[in-house]
mmCIF file of C-alpha atoms in Angstrom:
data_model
loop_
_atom_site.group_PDB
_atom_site.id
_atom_site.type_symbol
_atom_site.label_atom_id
_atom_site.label_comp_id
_atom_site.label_asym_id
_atom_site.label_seq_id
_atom_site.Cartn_x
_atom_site.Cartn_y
_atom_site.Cartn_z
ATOM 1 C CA UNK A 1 -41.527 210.457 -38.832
ATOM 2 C CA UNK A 2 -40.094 209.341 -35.577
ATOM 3 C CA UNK A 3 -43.534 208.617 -34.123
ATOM 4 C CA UNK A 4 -44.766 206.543 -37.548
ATOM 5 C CA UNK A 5 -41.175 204.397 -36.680
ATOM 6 C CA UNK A 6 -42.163 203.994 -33.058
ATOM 7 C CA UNK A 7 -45.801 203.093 -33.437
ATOM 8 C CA UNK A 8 -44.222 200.235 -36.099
ATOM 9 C CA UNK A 9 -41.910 199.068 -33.590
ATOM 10 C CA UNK A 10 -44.157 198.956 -31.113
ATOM 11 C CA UNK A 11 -46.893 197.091 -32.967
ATOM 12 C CA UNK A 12 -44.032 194.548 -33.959
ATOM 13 C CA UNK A 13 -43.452 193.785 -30.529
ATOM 14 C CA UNK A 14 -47.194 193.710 -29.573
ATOM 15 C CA UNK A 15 -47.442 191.077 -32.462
ATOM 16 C CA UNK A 16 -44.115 189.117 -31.291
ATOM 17 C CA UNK A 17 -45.948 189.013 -27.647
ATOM 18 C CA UNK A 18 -48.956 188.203 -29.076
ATOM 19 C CA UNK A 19 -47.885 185.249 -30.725
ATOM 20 C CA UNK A 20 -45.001 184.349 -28.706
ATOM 21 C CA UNK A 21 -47.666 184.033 -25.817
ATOM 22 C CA UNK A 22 -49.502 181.187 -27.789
ATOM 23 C CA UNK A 23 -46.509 179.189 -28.956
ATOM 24 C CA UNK A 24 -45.583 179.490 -25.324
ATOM 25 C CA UNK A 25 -48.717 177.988 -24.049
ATOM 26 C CA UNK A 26 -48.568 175.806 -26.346
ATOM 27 C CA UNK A 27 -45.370 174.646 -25.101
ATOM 28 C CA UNK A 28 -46.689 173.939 -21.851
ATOM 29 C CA UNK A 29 -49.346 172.331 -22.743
ATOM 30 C CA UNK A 30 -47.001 169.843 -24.741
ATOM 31 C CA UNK A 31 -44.979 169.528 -22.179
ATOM 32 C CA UNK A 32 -47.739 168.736 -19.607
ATOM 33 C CA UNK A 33 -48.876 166.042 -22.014
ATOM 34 C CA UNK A 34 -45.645 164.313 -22.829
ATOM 35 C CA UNK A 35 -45.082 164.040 -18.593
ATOM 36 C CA UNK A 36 -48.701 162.758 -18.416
ATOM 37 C CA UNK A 37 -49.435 165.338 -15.968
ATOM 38 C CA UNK A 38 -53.355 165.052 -16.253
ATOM 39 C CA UNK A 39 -53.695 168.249 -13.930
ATOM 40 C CA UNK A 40 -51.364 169.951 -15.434
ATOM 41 C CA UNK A 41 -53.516 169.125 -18.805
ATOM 42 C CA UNK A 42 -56.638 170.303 -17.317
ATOM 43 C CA UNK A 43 -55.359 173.252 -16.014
ATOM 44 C CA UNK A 44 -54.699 174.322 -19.586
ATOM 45 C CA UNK A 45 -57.658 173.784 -20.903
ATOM 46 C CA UNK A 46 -61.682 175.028 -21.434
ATOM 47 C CA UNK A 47 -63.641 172.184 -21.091
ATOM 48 C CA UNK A 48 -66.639 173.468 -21.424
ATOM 49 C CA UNK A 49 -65.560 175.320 -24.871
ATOM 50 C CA UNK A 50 -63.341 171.414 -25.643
ATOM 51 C CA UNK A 51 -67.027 169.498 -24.863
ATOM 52 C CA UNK A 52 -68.737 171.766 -26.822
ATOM 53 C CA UNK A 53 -66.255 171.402 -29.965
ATOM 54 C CA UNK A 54 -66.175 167.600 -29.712
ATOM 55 C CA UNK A 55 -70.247 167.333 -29.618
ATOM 56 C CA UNK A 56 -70.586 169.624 -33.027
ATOM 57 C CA UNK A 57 -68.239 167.471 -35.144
ATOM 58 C CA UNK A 58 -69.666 163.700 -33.601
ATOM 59 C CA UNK A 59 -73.570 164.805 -33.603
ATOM 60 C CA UNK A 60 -72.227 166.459 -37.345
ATOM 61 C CA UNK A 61 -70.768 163.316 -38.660
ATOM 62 C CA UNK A 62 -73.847 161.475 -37.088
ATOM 63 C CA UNK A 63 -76.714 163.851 -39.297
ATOM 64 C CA UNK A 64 -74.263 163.023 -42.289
ATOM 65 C CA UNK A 65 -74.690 159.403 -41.855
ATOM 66 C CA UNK A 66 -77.892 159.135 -41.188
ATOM 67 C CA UNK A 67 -78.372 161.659 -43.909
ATOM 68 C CA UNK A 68 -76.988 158.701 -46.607
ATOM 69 C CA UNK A 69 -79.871 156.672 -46.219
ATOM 70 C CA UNK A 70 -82.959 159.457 -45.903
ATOM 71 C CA UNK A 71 -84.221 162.740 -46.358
ATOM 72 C CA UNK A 72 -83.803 164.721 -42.701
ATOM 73 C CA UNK A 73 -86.263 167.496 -42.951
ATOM 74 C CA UNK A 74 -84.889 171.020 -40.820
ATOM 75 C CA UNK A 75 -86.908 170.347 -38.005
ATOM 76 C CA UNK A 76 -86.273 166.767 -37.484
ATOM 77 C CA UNK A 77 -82.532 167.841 -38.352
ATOM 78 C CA UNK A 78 -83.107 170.322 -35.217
ATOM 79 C CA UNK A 79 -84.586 167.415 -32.889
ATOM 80 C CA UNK A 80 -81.930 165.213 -33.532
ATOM 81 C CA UNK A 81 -78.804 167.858 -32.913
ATOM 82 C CA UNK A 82 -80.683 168.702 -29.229
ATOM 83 C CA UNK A 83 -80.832 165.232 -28.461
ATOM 84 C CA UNK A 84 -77.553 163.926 -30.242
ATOM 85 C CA UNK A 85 -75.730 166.622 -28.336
ATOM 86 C CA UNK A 86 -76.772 165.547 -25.009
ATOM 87 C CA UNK A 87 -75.944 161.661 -25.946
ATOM 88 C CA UNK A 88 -72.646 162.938 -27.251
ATOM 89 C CA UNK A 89 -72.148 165.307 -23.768
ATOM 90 C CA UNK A 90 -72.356 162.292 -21.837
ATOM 91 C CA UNK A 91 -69.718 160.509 -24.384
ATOM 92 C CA UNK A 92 -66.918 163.059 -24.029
ATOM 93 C CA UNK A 93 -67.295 163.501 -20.283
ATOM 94 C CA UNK A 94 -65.831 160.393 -20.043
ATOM 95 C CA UNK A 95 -63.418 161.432 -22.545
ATOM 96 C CA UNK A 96 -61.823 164.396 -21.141
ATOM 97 C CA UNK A 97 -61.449 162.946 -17.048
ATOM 98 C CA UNK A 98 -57.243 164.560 -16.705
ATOM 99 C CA UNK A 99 -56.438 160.854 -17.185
ATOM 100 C CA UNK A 100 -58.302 160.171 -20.171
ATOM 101 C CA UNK A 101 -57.612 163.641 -22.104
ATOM 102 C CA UNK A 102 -53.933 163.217 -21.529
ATOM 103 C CA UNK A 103 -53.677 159.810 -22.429
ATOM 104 C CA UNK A 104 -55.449 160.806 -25.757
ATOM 105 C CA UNK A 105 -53.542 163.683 -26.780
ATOM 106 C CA UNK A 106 -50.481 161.920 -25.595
ATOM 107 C CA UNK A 107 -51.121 158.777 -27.299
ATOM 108 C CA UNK A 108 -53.355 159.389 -29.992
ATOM 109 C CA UNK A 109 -55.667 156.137 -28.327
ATOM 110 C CA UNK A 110 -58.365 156.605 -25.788
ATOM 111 C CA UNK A 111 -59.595 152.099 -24.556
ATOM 112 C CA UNK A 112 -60.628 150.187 -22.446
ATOM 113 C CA UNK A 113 -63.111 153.300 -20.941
ATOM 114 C CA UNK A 114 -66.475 151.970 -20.292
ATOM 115 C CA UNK A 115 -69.297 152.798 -22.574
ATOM 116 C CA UNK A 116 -66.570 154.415 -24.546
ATOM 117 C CA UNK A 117 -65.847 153.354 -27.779
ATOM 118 C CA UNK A 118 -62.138 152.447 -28.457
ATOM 119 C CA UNK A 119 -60.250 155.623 -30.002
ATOM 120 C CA UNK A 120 -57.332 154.989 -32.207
ATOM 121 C CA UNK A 121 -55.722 157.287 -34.817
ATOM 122 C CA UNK A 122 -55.338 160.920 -33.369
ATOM 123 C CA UNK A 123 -52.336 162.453 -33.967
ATOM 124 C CA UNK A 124 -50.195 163.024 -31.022
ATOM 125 C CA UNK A 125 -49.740 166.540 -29.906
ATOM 126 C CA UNK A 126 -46.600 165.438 -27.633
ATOM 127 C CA UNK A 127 -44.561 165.018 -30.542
ATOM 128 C CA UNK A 128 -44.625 168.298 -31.786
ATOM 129 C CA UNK A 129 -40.989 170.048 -31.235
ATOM 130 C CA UNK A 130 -42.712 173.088 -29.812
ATOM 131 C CA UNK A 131 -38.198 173.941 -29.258
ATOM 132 C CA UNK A 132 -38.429 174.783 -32.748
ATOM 133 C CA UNK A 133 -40.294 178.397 -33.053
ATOM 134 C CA UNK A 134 -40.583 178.129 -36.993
ATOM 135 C CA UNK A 135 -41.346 174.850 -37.394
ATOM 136 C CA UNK A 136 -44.275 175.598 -34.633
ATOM 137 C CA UNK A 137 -45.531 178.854 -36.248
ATOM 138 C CA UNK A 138 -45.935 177.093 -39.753
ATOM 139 C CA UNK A 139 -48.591 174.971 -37.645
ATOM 140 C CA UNK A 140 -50.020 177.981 -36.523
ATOM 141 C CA UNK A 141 -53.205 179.775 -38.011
ATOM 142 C CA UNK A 142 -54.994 182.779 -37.339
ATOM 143 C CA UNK A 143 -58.842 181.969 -36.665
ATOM 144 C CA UNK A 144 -59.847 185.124 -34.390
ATOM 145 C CA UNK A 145 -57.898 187.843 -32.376
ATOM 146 C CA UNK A 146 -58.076 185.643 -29.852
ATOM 147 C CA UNK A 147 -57.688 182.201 -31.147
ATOM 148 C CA UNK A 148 -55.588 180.193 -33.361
ATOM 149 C CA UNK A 149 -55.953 176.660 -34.761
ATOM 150 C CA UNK A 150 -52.744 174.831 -34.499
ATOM 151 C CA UNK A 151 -52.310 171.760 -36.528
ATOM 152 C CA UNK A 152 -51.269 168.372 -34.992
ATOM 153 C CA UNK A 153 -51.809 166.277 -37.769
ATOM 154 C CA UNK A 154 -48.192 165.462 -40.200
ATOM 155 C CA UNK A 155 -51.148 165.647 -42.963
ATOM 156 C CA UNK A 156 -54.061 168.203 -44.465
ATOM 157 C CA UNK A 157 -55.816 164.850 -45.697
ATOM 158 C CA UNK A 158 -59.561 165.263 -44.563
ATOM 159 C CA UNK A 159 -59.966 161.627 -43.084
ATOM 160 C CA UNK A 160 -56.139 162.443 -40.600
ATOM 161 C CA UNK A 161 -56.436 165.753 -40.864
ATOM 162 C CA UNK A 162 -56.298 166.767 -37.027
ATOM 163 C CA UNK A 163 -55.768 170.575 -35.055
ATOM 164 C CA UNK A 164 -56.230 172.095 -31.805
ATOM 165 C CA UNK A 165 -58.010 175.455 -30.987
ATOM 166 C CA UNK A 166 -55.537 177.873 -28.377
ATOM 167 C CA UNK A 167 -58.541 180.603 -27.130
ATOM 168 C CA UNK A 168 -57.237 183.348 -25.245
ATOM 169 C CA UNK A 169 -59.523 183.473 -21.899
ATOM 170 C CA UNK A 170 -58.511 185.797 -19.080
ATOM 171 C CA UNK A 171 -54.730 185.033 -18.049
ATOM 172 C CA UNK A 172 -53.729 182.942 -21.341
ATOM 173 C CA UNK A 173 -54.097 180.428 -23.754
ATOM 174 C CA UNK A 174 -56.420 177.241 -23.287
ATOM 175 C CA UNK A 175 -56.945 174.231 -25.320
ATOM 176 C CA UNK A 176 -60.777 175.456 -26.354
ATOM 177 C CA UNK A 177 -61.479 172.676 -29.423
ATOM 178 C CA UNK A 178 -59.837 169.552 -30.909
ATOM 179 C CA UNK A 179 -61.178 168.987 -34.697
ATOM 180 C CA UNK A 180 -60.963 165.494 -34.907
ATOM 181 C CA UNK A 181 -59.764 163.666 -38.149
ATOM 182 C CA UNK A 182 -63.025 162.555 -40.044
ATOM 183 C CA UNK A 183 -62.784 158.898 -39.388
ATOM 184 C CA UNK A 184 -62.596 159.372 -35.729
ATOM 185 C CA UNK A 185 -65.649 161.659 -35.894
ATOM 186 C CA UNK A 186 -67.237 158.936 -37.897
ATOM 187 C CA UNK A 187 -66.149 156.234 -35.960
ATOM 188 C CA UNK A 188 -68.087 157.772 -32.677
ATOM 189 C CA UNK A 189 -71.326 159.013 -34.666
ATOM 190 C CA UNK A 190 -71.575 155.424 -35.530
ATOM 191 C CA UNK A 191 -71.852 154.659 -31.259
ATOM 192 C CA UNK A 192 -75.045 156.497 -31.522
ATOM 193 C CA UNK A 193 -78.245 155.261 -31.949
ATOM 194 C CA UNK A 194 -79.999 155.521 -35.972
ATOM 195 C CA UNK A 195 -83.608 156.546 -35.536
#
């Protein structure tokens, strides 16, 4: 009995690490933003695994709208993800420079970035009170062992709805995705070209 009561408590603590771990990287991440410490931003997170994240949802909302006015047959639907993806690579390069990422998740706005669009309506992940544990956990959800969506948005509506992706890579917790609310996604499939 004493070992069933001591592999519980130690699984509770595992779990309390676990998770305590993520809010805590999540803290400094905040915290990085809210200074505007672009390093400190970068430092925190996988850009390949952010790039990647950001080119799915644009190249995404850009089949859907070109979807509205024709037919896109799988292979052409195939051609045009290759290709939008490296259009949309070049896009969020400029994007996520430690000045530009910052100022976005800080802000909410990314402007006045050449042959950038203008960016306006992200929610801003400096204002969560990462202080408060519960309030931060009931942002928190479980996506894979090691990775957890974290929601930034005040709202689940699709159009604002907004979260980050903590993945768990080697010595902690990195910023590995940023679902963007669907207008913004919209807003920078539309920057592409319609063939």
């Amino acid at each position: 009995m004493r070992w069933l009561f001591g592999g519980l408590a130690a699984l509770i603590i595992l779990v309390i690490v676990y998770v305590g771990s993520a809010v805590a990287s999540l803290g400094n991440l905040a915290d990085a933003v809210r200074s505007g410490d672009g390093a400190g931003v970068i430092v925190r997170t996988d850009v390949k695994s952010l790039t990647q994240s950001l080119a799915d949802q644009i190249v995404a909302a850009y089949l859907e709208r070109i979807g509205q006015t024709r037919e896109i047959r799988p292979s052409e639907r195939m051609l045009v993800r290759a290709a939008g993806l490296g259009i949309a690579d070049a896009m969020i390069a400029k994007m996520l420079t430690p000045d530009h990422l910052t100022q976005l998740l800080k802000t909410g706005k990314l402007d006045g970035v050449q042959d950038l669009p203008p960016i306006a309506g992200l929610p801003q992940l400096g204002t969560i009170d990462t202080k408060n544990v519960l309030a931060t956990l009931g942002r928190f959800r479980f996506v894979e062992p090691v990775e957890f969506a974290v929601r930034i948005s005040d709202t689940t509506d699709a159009d604002s709805y907004s979260e980050i992706r903590l993945h768990f890579a080697g010595s902690g917790w990195q910023l590995a995705g940023l679902v963007l609310p669907s207008r913004v996604a919209r807003e920078l499939a539309a920057t592409l070209p319609v063939k």
